[in-house]
Amino acid sequence: MQSRYFTLTDYPNGLPERELFTLKTQELPELNPGEVRIRNRWLSVDPYMRGRMSGQHTYVAPFRLGQPMEGGAIGEVIASNDERLKEGDIVSHMGGWRDIAQISSAGVYPLPDAKVPEQAYLGVLGMPGMTAWTGLNLIAECRPGDNVLVSAASGAVGSLVVQLAKAKGCHVVGIAGAAHKLAWLESLGVEPVTYKDRGAQELSDAIQLASPEGIDVYYENVGGICLEAALSQLNEGARIAVCGMIDTYNAEKPTPGPSNLSQMVVRKARMQGFIVADHWEHYPEFLKEVAPQVAAGDIDYKETVKEGLEQTPDAFLELFQGGNTGKMLVKLTD
């Protein structure tokens, strides 16, 4: 059996060029003990993957040039050398960026029975959802009645953050760009603020109008002017959970820090970065809380879907151009 997969031909500087992604074909060997073969149905592309294209080891190893790339995926087991998994099982795993994955069964997990679409386990009930829940609850320690600000609030992570915060009785402000994204946030009961055509001071003024009593929790996905604007609106004892800084991922040279970092001292604030994998022991707790809400329709989530394996690099690159509302997914077709 053959597998088609994407590989990188070189490590990019700045926004990756589409030509760096090459689709290749390989003949799969016989299964070794403890291996499983999966026909992928859904692939995930996520901003963190840009860091794996740097050639540097950060909190995760870089992609290897010429080798199959990796990422979250949902698929059907079509052959197994592990008694824990059988043909026909629908599973989640990290053998993405390909149509057929042959990998160790150690990182393959049957989907829970939560009466939700299977691709939800790549988005609202997967790594992005767990990231939202972890940052808001474990890192920022959000409390009922807090004033909460979220950047990239219409994305896969941010859109769940705002809804979890609203469910706690918080006043929530969401930063986004496109008009349809702002409208969606407003429909969720969020005060929408655009960053388009605004500098840090203008954005800060807009945040103040949306949250006159300041900000107790800032959920950071972007960096850049969003961080600078947020710092000026912090309340005393504010907590900032830093999930990512997508504004810097494709920078070709070091980006300047915020000019008002001293507000961290003045406001006696706390800012903490985190990696969701370090908190994965809480995933069952997250599922217990959020999965029933998703199944009942109490959580509104959106997906941007590209069809066909060939679309995977384009889907990834659109993440950095505002091309997604909610979770960006690739649906594989027969």
Coordinates of C-alpha atoms in Angstrom, one line a residue:
M1 CA 0.0 0.0 0.0
Q2 CA 1.2 3.5 -0.8
S3 CA 1.0 6.6 1.3
R4 CA 1.1 10.2 0.0
Y5 CA 2.7 12.7 2.4
F6 CA 4.0 16.3 2.6
T7 CA 7.6 17.1 3.4
L8 CA 9.6 20.3 3.7
T9 CA 12.4 20.9 1.3
D10 CA 14.0 23.7 3.3
Y11 CA 13.5 25.7 6.5
P12 CA 11.9 29.1 5.6
N13 CA 12.8 32.6 6.7
G14 CA 9.6 34.6 7.1
L15 CA 6.3 33.4 5.8
P16 CA 6.9 30.0 4.1
E17 CA 6.7 29.8 0.4
R18 CA 4.2 27.3 -1.0
E19 CA 7.0 25.7 -3.0
L20 CA 8.7 24.5 0.1
F21 CA 6.0 21.9 0.6
T22 CA 6.4 18.8 -1.6
L23 CA 3.9 16.0 -2.0
K24 CA 5.6 12.6 -2.2
T25 CA 4.6 9.0 -2.3
Q26 CA 6.1 6.0 -0.5
E27 CA 5.5 2.3 -0.4
L28 CA 4.5 1.2 3.1
P29 CA 6.4 -1.7 4.6
E30 CA 4.7 -4.6 6.5
L31 CA 3.5 -3.7 10.0
N32 CA 6.0 -4.2 12.8
P33 CA 4.8 -5.3 16.3
G34 CA 3.1 -2.4 18.0
E35 CA 2.4 -0.5 14.8
V36 CA -0.9 0.6 13.3
R37 CA -2.0 1.7 9.8
I38 CA -4.6 4.5 9.6
R39 CA -6.5 6.0 6.7
N40 CA -6.8 9.6 7.6
R41 CA -10.1 11.4 7.3
W42 CA -9.3 14.8 8.9
L43 CA -6.1 16.7 9.2
S44 CA -5.3 19.6 11.5
V45 CA -3.1 22.6 10.7
D46 CA -2.1 24.9 13.6
P47 CA 0.1 28.0 14.1
Y48 CA 2.5 26.1 16.4
M49 CA 3.7 24.1 13.3
R50 CA 5.5 27.2 12.1
G51 CA 7.9 26.8 15.0
R52 CA 8.7 23.2 13.8
M53 CA 9.7 24.7 10.4
S54 CA 12.5 26.8 11.9
G55 CA 15.0 23.9 12.1
Q56 CA 15.5 24.7 15.8
H57 CA 14.4 22.6 18.7
T58 CA 12.0 24.7 20.9
Y59 CA 9.5 22.9 23.0
V60 CA 9.1 20.4 20.2
A61 CA 11.5 18.9 17.7
P62 CA 11.6 20.5 14.2
F63 CA 10.3 18.8 11.1
R64 CA 13.0 16.8 9.4
L65 CA 13.7 17.9 5.8
G66 CA 12.6 15.2 3.3
Q67 CA 10.6 13.3 5.9
P68 CA 6.8 13.1 6.4
M69 CA 5.5 16.1 8.3
E70 CA 3.4 15.5 11.4
G71 CA 0.2 17.0 12.9
G72 CA -3.0 16.1 14.5
A73 CA -5.3 13.8 12.6
I74 CA -8.5 11.7 12.8
G75 CA -8.7 8.5 10.9
E76 CA -9.9 4.9 10.6
V77 CA -7.7 2.0 11.6
I78 CA -7.2 -0.3 8.5
A79 CA -4.6 -2.6 9.9
S80 CA -3.2 -3.2 13.4
N81 CA -0.5 -5.0 15.2
D82 CA -1.7 -3.9 18.6
E83 CA -4.5 -5.8 20.4
R84 CA -5.7 -2.5 21.9
L85 CA -6.8 -1.3 18.4
K86 CA -8.8 -3.1 15.8
E87 CA -9.8 -2.4 12.2
G88 CA -12.6 0.1 12.0
D89 CA -11.7 2.0 15.1
I90 CA -11.8 5.8 14.6
V91 CA -8.8 7.3 16.3
S92 CA -6.8 10.5 16.9
H93 CA -3.1 10.6 16.4
M94 CA -0.2 12.8 15.2
G95 CA 0.4 11.2 11.8
G96 CA -1.1 14.1 9.8
W97 CA 0.0 15.8 6.6
R98 CA -0.5 12.4 4.8
D99 CA -3.4 10.2 3.6
I100 CA -2.2 6.9 5.1
A101 CA -0.3 6.9 8.4
Q102 CA 1.7 3.9 9.6
I103 CA 2.9 4.8 13.1
S104 CA 3.6 3.4 16.5
S105 CA 0.3 2.7 18.3
A106 CA 1.7 4.4 21.5
G107 CA 0.3 7.7 20.4
V108 CA -3.0 6.5 18.9
Y109 CA -6.2 6.9 20.9
P110 CA -9.8 5.8 20.1
L111 CA -12.2 8.7 20.1
P112 CA -14.4 9.1 23.2
D113 CA -18.1 8.5 22.8
A114 CA -19.4 12.0 23.2
K115 CA -22.0 12.2 20.4
V116 CA -20.1 15.0 18.5
P117 CA -18.7 15.1 15.0
E118 CA -15.4 13.3 14.9
Q119 CA -13.4 16.3 13.7
A120 CA -14.4 18.2 16.9
Y121 CA -11.5 16.2 18.5
L122 CA -9.1 18.3 16.4
G123 CA -10.7 21.6 17.4
V124 CA -13.1 22.4 20.2
L125 CA -12.5 19.1 22.0
G126 CA -8.9 18.6 20.9
M127 CA -5.7 20.4 21.4
P128 CA -7.1 24.0 20.7
G129 CA -10.0 23.5 23.1
M130 CA -7.8 22.0 25.8
T131 CA -5.4 25.0 25.3
A132 CA -8.3 27.4 25.8
W133 CA -9.5 25.7 28.9
T134 CA -6.0 25.4 30.4
G135 CA -5.0 29.0 29.8
L136 CA -8.2 30.4 31.2
N137 CA -8.6 28.2 34.2
L138 CA -5.1 26.9 35.3
I139 CA -2.9 29.7 34.1
A140 CA -4.9 32.9 34.3
E141 CA -7.1 31.5 37.2
C142 CA -10.2 33.2 35.8
R143 CA -12.9 33.9 38.4
P144 CA -16.6 34.7 38.0
G145 CA -17.1 38.4 37.4
D146 CA -13.6 39.0 35.9
N147 CA -13.1 41.4 33.0
V148 CA -11.5 39.2 30.3
L149 CA -9.8 40.3 27.1
V150 CA -8.9 37.8 24.4
S151 CA -6.8 38.3 21.3
A152 CA -7.4 36.3 18.1
A153 CA -10.8 35.8 19.7
S154 CA -12.5 34.3 16.6
G155 CA -9.8 31.6 16.2
A156 CA -10.0 27.9 17.3
V157 CA -8.6 28.7 20.8
G158 CA -9.9 32.2 21.3
S159 CA -13.5 31.4 20.4
L160 CA -13.7 28.8 23.2
V161 CA -11.9 31.1 25.7
V162 CA -14.6 33.8 25.3
Q163 CA -17.4 31.3 25.7
L164 CA -15.9 29.6 28.8
A165 CA -15.4 33.1 30.3
K166 CA -18.9 34.1 29.5
A167 CA -20.2 31.0 31.2
K168 CA -18.3 32.1 34.3
G169 CA -20.3 35.3 34.3
C170 CA -17.3 37.4 33.1
H171 CA -17.4 40.6 31.0
V172 CA -15.6 39.6 27.8
V173 CA -13.9 41.7 25.1
G174 CA -12.6 39.9 22.0
I175 CA -10.1 41.3 19.5
A176 CA -10.4 40.2 15.8
G177 CA -10.1 41.6 12.3
A178 CA -12.7 40.8 9.6
A179 CA -16.2 42.1 10.0
H180 CA -17.8 38.7 9.9
K181 CA -15.5 37.6 12.8
L182 CA -16.5 40.6 14.8
A183 CA -20.2 39.9 14.1
W184 CA -19.8 36.3 15.3
L185 CA -18.2 37.5 18.6
E186 CA -21.0 39.9 19.1
S187 CA -23.5 37.1 18.6
L188 CA -21.7 35.2 21.5
G189 CA -22.3 38.1 23.9
V190 CA -18.7 39.4 23.5
E191 CA -17.7 43.0 23.1
P192 CA -15.9 43.0 19.7
V193 CA -12.9 45.2 19.0
T194 CA -11.0 45.3 15.7
Y195 CA -7.3 45.7 15.5
K196 CA -7.5 46.7 11.8
D197 CA -5.9 50.0 10.8
R198 CA -5.1 50.8 14.5
G199 CA -1.9 51.3 16.3
A200 CA -1.4 50.2 19.9
Q201 CA -2.8 53.4 21.4
E202 CA -5.9 53.4 19.3
L203 CA -6.4 49.7 20.1
S204 CA -5.9 50.5 23.8
D205 CA -8.5 53.3 23.7
A206 CA -11.0 50.9 22.0
I207 CA -10.4 48.3 24.7
Q208 CA -11.1 50.9 27.3
L209 CA -14.4 51.8 25.7
A210 CA -15.4 48.1 25.6
S211 CA -14.3 47.4 29.2
P212 CA -14.4 50.7 31.2
E213 CA -13.5 48.9 34.4
G214 CA -10.2 47.6 33.1
I215 CA -8.9 44.1 32.4
D216 CA -8.4 41.3 35.0
V217 CA -7.5 38.5 32.6
Y218 CA -5.8 38.8 29.3
Y219 CA -5.6 35.7 27.1
E220 CA -2.7 36.3 24.7
N221 CA -2.6 34.7 21.3
V222 CA -1.0 37.4 19.1
G223 CA 1.6 39.7 20.8
G224 CA 2.6 42.9 19.0
I225 CA 0.2 45.8 19.3
C226 CA -2.4 43.6 21.0
L227 CA -0.1 43.0 24.0
E228 CA 1.0 46.6 24.2
A229 CA -2.6 47.8 24.1
A230 CA -3.7 45.3 26.7
L231 CA -0.9 46.2 29.2
S232 CA -2.3 49.8 29.4
Q233 CA -5.7 48.5 30.5
L234 CA -4.7 46.1 33.2
N235 CA -6.2 46.2 36.6
E236 CA -4.2 45.6 39.7
G237 CA -3.3 41.9 40.1
A238 CA -4.2 41.1 36.5
R239 CA -3.2 37.8 35.1
I240 CA -2.0 37.2 31.5
A241 CA -1.9 33.7 30.0
V242 CA 0.4 33.6 27.0
C243 CA -0.7 30.8 24.6
G244 CA 1.1 32.1 21.6
M245 CA 2.3 35.2 19.7
I246 CA 1.4 34.6 16.1
D247 CA 2.3 38.1 15.2
T248 CA 6.0 37.1 15.5
Y249 CA 6.0 33.6 14.0
N250 CA 7.1 34.7 10.5
A251 CA 9.2 37.7 11.5
E252 CA 12.5 37.8 9.6
K253 CA 14.3 39.7 12.4
P254 CA 13.7 40.1 16.2
T255 CA 10.5 42.1 16.9
P256 CA 10.5 44.9 19.5
G257 CA 8.9 44.3 22.8
P258 CA 6.0 46.5 24.1
S259 CA 7.1 50.0 25.1
N260 CA 4.9 49.9 28.2
L261 CA 6.1 46.7 29.9
S262 CA 6.5 48.7 33.1
Q263 CA 2.8 48.4 33.5
M264 CA 3.4 44.8 34.8
V265 CA 5.1 46.4 37.8
V266 CA 2.7 49.3 38.2
R267 CA -0.3 46.9 38.1
K268 CA 1.4 44.1 40.0
A269 CA 0.4 41.8 37.2
R270 CA 1.5 38.3 36.4
M271 CA 2.3 37.0 32.8
Q272 CA 2.9 33.3 32.3
G273 CA 3.5 31.4 29.1
F274 CA 2.4 27.8 28.9
I275 CA 2.5 24.7 26.7
V276 CA -0.7 22.7 26.8
A277 CA 1.2 19.4 26.7
D278 CA 2.5 20.0 30.1
H279 CA -1.1 20.0 31.5
W280 CA -2.5 17.1 29.5
E281 CA -3.3 15.1 32.7
H282 CA -6.2 17.5 33.0
Y283 CA -7.7 16.5 29.6
P284 CA -10.3 14.1 31.1
E285 CA -11.4 17.0 33.4
F286 CA -11.7 19.3 30.4
L287 CA -13.7 16.7 28.4
K288 CA -16.0 16.1 31.3
E289 CA -16.8 19.8 31.5
V290 CA -16.8 20.9 27.9
A291 CA -17.9 17.8 25.8
P292 CA -21.5 17.7 27.2
Q293 CA -21.8 21.4 26.3
V294 CA -20.6 20.8 22.8
A295 CA -22.9 17.8 22.4
A296 CA -25.9 19.9 23.7
G297 CA -25.1 22.8 21.3
D298 CA -24.3 25.1 24.2
I299 CA -20.9 25.8 22.7
D300 CA -20.8 27.5 19.3
Y301 CA -17.8 26.6 17.3
K302 CA -16.9 27.1 13.7
E303 CA -14.7 25.3 11.3
T304 CA -13.0 26.4 8.1
V305 CA -12.6 23.3 5.9
K306 CA -10.4 22.7 2.9
E307 CA -10.9 19.5 0.9
G308 CA -8.2 17.2 -0.3
L309 CA -4.7 16.3 0.9
E310 CA -3.2 18.7 -1.7
Q311 CA -4.8 21.7 0.1
T312 CA -2.9 21.1 3.4
P313 CA -0.1 23.6 2.8
D314 CA -2.5 26.2 1.6
A315 CA -4.7 25.7 4.6
F316 CA -1.7 26.1 6.9
L317 CA -0.5 29.3 5.2
E318 CA -4.0 30.9 5.4
L319 CA -3.7 30.8 9.2
F320 CA -1.3 33.7 9.0
Q321 CA -3.5 35.7 6.6
G322 CA -6.7 35.6 8.6
G323 CA -8.2 33.0 6.3
N324 CA -9.9 31.0 9.0
T325 CA -12.8 31.4 11.4
G326 CA -12.6 28.9 14.2
K327 CA -10.6 25.7 13.5
M328 CA -8.8 25.2 10.2
L329 CA -9.2 21.6 9.0
V330 CA -8.4 19.6 5.9
K331 CA -11.0 16.9 4.9
L332 CA -9.5 14.0 3.0
T333 CA -11.7 12.6 0.2
D334 CA -11.5 9.2 -1.4

